[in-house]
Coordinates of C-alpha atoms and ligand atoms in Angstrom, one line a residue:
M376 CA 0.0 0.0 0.0
D377 CA 1.2 3.5 -0.9
G378 CA 0.6 4.7 2.6
A379 CA 2.3 1.9 4.6
N380 CA 4.5 3.1 7.4
T381 CA 7.7 1.5 8.6
A382 CA 7.4 -0.3 11.9
N383 CA 8.8 2.5 14.1
V384 CA 6.8 5.3 12.6
A385 CA 3.5 6.2 14.4
P386 CA 0.5 5.0 12.5
V387 CA -2.0 7.5 11.0
L388 CA -5.5 6.3 10.3
I389 CA -8.4 8.3 8.8
L390 CA -12.1 7.6 9.3
L391 CA -14.2 9.1 6.5
G392 CA -18.0 9.1 6.5
P393 CA -21.0 11.4 6.7
P394 CA -22.5 12.7 10.0
G395 CA -23.8 9.8 12.1
A396 CA -21.7 7.2 10.2
G397 CA -20.1 6.1 13.5
K398 CA -16.7 7.8 13.2
G399 CA -16.6 8.9 16.8
T400 CA -18.0 5.7 18.2
Q401 CA -15.5 3.6 16.3
A402 CA -12.6 5.9 16.8
R403 CA -13.0 5.7 20.6
M404 CA -13.1 1.9 20.4
L405 CA -10.0 1.7 18.2
E406 CA -8.3 4.2 20.5
E407 CA -8.8 1.8 23.4
K408 CA -7.9 -1.3 21.6
F409 CA -4.8 -0.1 19.8
G410 CA -3.5 2.6 22.1
L411 CA -3.8 5.3 19.4
V412 CA -5.1 8.8 20.0
Q413 CA -8.5 9.9 18.6
L414 CA -8.3 13.3 17.0
S415 CA -11.8 14.7 16.3
T416 CA -11.8 18.1 14.7
G417 CA -15.4 18.4 15.7
D418 CA -14.5 17.9 19.4
L419 CA -11.5 20.3 19.0
L420 CA -13.8 22.9 17.5
R421 CA -16.5 22.4 20.2
A422 CA -13.8 22.9 22.8
A423 CA -12.6 26.1 21.1
V424 CA -16.2 27.4 21.0
A425 CA -16.7 26.5 24.7
A426 CA -13.4 28.3 25.6
G427 CA -14.4 31.4 23.6
T428 CA -11.1 31.5 21.6
D429 CA -11.0 33.5 18.3
A430 CA -11.2 30.2 16.3
G431 CA -14.2 29.2 18.4
K432 CA -15.9 32.5 17.9
A433 CA -15.5 32.2 14.2
A434 CA -16.6 28.5 14.1
K435 CA -19.7 28.7 16.3
A436 CA -22.3 30.0 13.8
V437 CA -20.9 27.9 11.0
M438 CA -21.2 24.7 13.0
E439 CA -24.7 25.5 14.1
A440 CA -25.6 25.9 10.5
G441 CA -24.2 22.5 9.6
E442 CA -21.6 24.0 7.3
L443 CA -17.8 23.5 7.2
V444 CA -15.5 25.7 9.2
S445 CA -12.8 27.4 7.1
D446 CA -9.9 25.2 6.1
Q447 CA -7.4 27.5 7.7
I448 CA -9.0 27.4 11.2
V449 CA -9.3 23.6 11.1
I450 CA -5.8 23.0 9.8
D451 CA -4.3 25.3 12.4
I452 CA -6.2 23.5 15.2
L453 CA -5.2 20.1 13.9
R454 CA -1.6 21.0 13.4
D455 CA -1.4 22.3 17.1
R456 CA -3.0 19.1 18.4
L457 CA -0.8 16.8 16.3
G458 CA 2.2 18.4 17.9
D459 CA 1.2 17.2 21.4
A460 CA 3.4 14.4 22.9
D461 CA 0.6 11.8 23.1
C462 CA 0.2 11.8 19.3
A463 CA 3.6 10.2 19.0
K464 CA 1.7 6.9 19.7
G465 CA -0.2 7.2 16.5
V466 CA -3.5 8.8 15.6
I467 CA -7.0 8.1 14.3
L468 CA -8.3 11.2 12.5
D469 CA -12.1 11.5 13.0
G470 CA -13.7 14.2 10.9
F471 CA -10.5 15.4 9.3
P472 CA -9.7 15.9 6.4
R473 CA -13.0 17.1 5.1
T474 CA -11.9 18.9 1.9
T475 CA -9.2 18.4 -0.7
V476 CA -7.3 21.4 0.7
Q477 CA -7.3 19.8 4.2
A478 CA -6.2 16.5 2.7
E479 CA -3.3 18.2 0.9
A480 CA -2.3 20.1 4.1
L481 CA -2.3 16.8 6.0
D482 CA 0.0 15.1 3.4
E483 CA 2.4 18.1 3.9
L484 CA 2.2 18.0 7.7
L485 CA 2.9 14.3 7.8
S486 CA 5.7 14.5 5.3
E487 CA 7.4 17.0 7.6
S488 CA 7.5 14.4 10.3
G489 CA 8.3 11.5 8.0
Q490 CA 4.8 9.9 8.5
K491 CA 2.3 8.6 6.0
I492 CA -1.3 7.5 6.1
N493 CA -1.7 3.8 6.8
A494 CA -5.3 3.7 5.8
A495 CA -8.2 6.1 5.0
I496 CA -11.3 4.1 5.9
S497 CA -14.6 5.0 4.4
L498 CA -17.6 4.1 6.6
E499 CA -20.3 3.3 4.0
V500 CA -23.8 4.1 5.2
D501 CA -27.3 5.1 3.9
D502 CA -28.1 8.8 4.4
A503 CA -31.6 8.0 5.4
A504 CA -30.5 6.2 8.6
M505 CA -28.2 9.0 9.7
V506 CA -31.0 11.3 10.8
T507 CA -32.2 8.6 13.2
R508 CA -28.7 7.9 14.5
I509 CA -28.0 11.6 15.1
S510 CA -31.2 12.6 16.6
G511 CA -30.9 9.8 19.2
R512 CA -27.3 10.6 20.1
Y513 CA -26.1 11.9 23.5
T514 CA -22.7 11.9 25.3
C515 CA -21.4 11.8 28.8
G516 CA -20.6 15.4 29.8
S517 CA -17.6 14.2 31.9
C518 CA -15.7 11.8 29.6
G519 CA -17.4 12.2 26.2
E520 CA -18.5 8.6 25.9
G521 CA -21.2 8.4 23.2
Y522 CA -24.6 6.8 23.6
H523 CA -27.9 6.5 21.7
D524 CA -31.5 6.4 22.8
E525 CA -32.1 3.2 20.9
F526 CA -28.8 1.7 19.8
K527 CA -26.4 2.1 22.7
Q528 CA -27.8 2.7 26.1
P529 CA -25.7 2.7 29.3
A530 CA -26.2 -0.3 31.6
K531 CA -27.8 2.0 34.2
D532 CA -30.1 4.7 32.8
G533 CA -28.4 8.2 33.0
V534 CA -25.1 6.8 34.3
C535 CA -22.0 6.6 32.1
D536 CA -20.6 3.1 31.8
K537 CA -17.1 4.4 31.5
C538 CA -16.7 7.0 34.2
G539 CA -19.9 7.0 36.3
G540 CA -20.8 10.5 35.2
T541 CA -24.4 11.5 35.4
E542 CA -24.5 14.6 33.3
M543 CA -25.5 13.7 29.7
K544 CA -25.3 16.2 26.8
R545 CA -26.9 16.6 23.4
R546 CA -25.1 18.6 20.7
A547 CA -26.6 21.9 19.4
D548 CA -26.2 20.8 15.8
D549 CA -28.0 17.4 16.3
N550 CA -31.4 18.4 14.8
A551 CA -33.0 17.1 11.6
E552 CA -32.6 20.5 9.8
T553 CA -28.9 20.9 10.5
V554 CA -28.2 17.2 9.8
E555 CA -29.6 17.8 6.3
S556 CA -27.1 20.7 5.8
R557 CA -24.3 18.5 7.2
L558 CA -25.1 15.7 4.7
V559 CA -25.1 18.2 1.8
A560 CA -21.7 19.5 2.9
Y561 CA -20.4 16.0 3.2
H562 CA -21.5 15.0 -0.3
A563 CA -20.3 18.2 -1.9
Q564 CA -17.0 18.7 -0.1
T565 CA -15.9 15.5 1.7
A566 CA -17.1 12.5 -0.4
P567 CA -14.5 13.5 -3.2
L568 CA -11.8 12.4 -0.7
I569 CA -12.8 8.8 -1.3
A570 CA -11.4 9.1 -4.8
Y571 CA -8.5 11.1 -3.5
Y572 CA -7.4 8.3 -1.2
D573 CA -8.3 5.6 -3.7
G574 CA -5.9 7.3 -6.1
K575 CA -3.1 7.1 -3.5
G576 CA -3.8 3.4 -2.8
S577 CA -4.7 4.0 0.9
L578 CA -8.5 3.7 0.7
Q579 CA -10.4 0.9 2.5
K580 CA -14.2 0.7 2.6
I581 CA -16.3 -0.9 5.3
D582 CA -20.1 -1.5 5.4
A583 CA -21.1 0.6 8.4
M584 CA -24.8 -0.3 8.5
G585 CA -24.4 -3.3 10.8
S586 CA -24.1 -3.4 14.6
I587 CA -21.5 -1.3 16.4
D588 CA -19.6 -4.4 17.5
D589 CA -19.6 -6.0 14.0
I590 CA -18.3 -2.9 12.5
A591 CA -15.6 -2.6 15.2
G592 CA -14.5 -6.2 14.4
G593 CA -14.2 -5.4 10.7
L594 CA -12.3 -2.1 11.4
S595 CA -9.9 -3.8 13.8
A596 CA -9.0 -6.3 11.1
I597 CA -8.3 -3.4 8.7
V598 CA -6.2 -1.6 11.3
V599 CA -4.1 -4.7 12.1
K600 CA -3.3 -5.2 8.4
A601 CA -2.7 -1.5 7.7
T602 CA -0.3 -1.1 10.6
A603 CA 1.6 -4.4 10.4
Ligands
LIG1177 P1 -18.2 16.4 13.8 O1 -18.2 16.5 15.2 O2 -17.1 15.8 13.1 O3 -19.6 15.8 13.3 P2 -20.0 14.9 12.1 O4 -18.9 14.6 11.1 O5 -21.2 15.5 11.6 O6 -20.1 13.5 12.7 P3 -20.8 13.1 13.9 O7 -20.0 13.3 15.1 O8 -22.2 13.7 13.9 O9 -21.1 11.6 13.6 P4 -20.1 10.3 13.8 O10 -19.8 9.8 12.5 O11 -19.0 10.6 14.7 O12 -21.2 9.4 14.5 P5 -21.2 8.8 16.0 O13 -20.2 7.8 16.2 O14 -21.4 9.9 17.0 O15 -18.4 17.9 13.1 C1 -19.3 18.8 13.6 C2 -19.2 20.1 12.8 O16 -17.8 20.7 13.1 C3 -19.2 20.0 11.3 O17 -20.6 20.1 10.9 C4 -18.4 21.3 10.9 O18 -19.1 22.4 11.1 C5 -17.3 21.3 11.9 N1 -16.1 20.5 11.5 C6 -15.6 19.4 12.1 N2 -14.5 19.0 11.5 C7 -14.3 19.8 10.4 C8 -13.4 19.9 9.4 N3 -12.4 19.0 9.2 N4 -13.5 20.9 8.5 C9 -14.5 21.8 8.6 N5 -15.4 21.8 9.5 C10 -15.3 20.8 10.5 O19 -22.6 8.0 15.9 C11 -23.9 8.7 15.8 C12 -24.9 8.1 16.8 O20 -25.2 6.8 16.2 C13 -24.4 7.8 18.2 O21 -25.4 8.0 19.1 C14 -24.0 6.3 18.1 O22 -24.2 5.7 19.4 C15 -24.9 5.7 17.1 N6 -24.3 4.7 16.3 C16 -23.0 4.6 15.9 N7 -22.8 3.5 15.1 C17 -24.0 2.9 15.1 C18 -24.4 1.7 14.4 N8 -23.5 0.9 13.7 N9 -25.7 1.3 14.6 C19 -26.5 2.1 15.3 N10 -26.2 3.2 15.9 C20 -24.9 3.6 15.8

């Protein structure tokens, strides 16, 4: 594979897929299983909004409208985070890149550190199911673990399985109208990256319409092979 790393270079995996495809859910599972670091640009942007930074102020309304934040803001945030010491273990990029400009910036960033992409994995789903997935989603306010009203409930109602937290949150952009805009943005600006990574020989596809555990099994097999 074009993107294969040598054994002592930290792996870089990309999860591609529309809103609700399960990128965050699966990235957290892979993080635990393989000791990699999940880097979600959505989470980084929400943290910037909450902290009231300049980037956060610029991103807030754009995110609430379901559109893409400017490439420069996202690339700057990602570059800063990639420089943190924990990322030396290897990373799973969740929600980045989302445009060709971001993909090219990532290639450049990685080449500066002698890294390459092990696999860009496209989670293949039906748009129609994504509104249901997103409208039922909530997360633990303490540790960020994700849940779903129907598909993934904590063992004890209202109590996080991971950390015991009891404050559950729903995202401001998780409503049917915004999800439509996010799907439009995905198909117009992000879906072309499937061909981009196919052309580089690093694309893998997985059917992401099954159960969370079945998808996790298939993804793990891809990761083992791509990082061998
Ligand atoms: P971001 O936070 O990245 O949101 P997203 O891409 O819209 O993806 P989601 O987090 O909604 O879905 P997911 O695929 O992670 O699904 P999840 O695992 O949670 O981005 C938000 C916004 O930030 C963007 O709209 C944009 O404005 C901005 N942004 C972020 N990155 C950017 C970038 N690079 N450039 C520009 N702007 C950027 O699953 C969803 C639900 O379904 C959960 O409840 C889960 O439990 C459930 N579920 C998961 N898998 C399954 C399954 N197999 N079966 C049943 N239920 C399932």
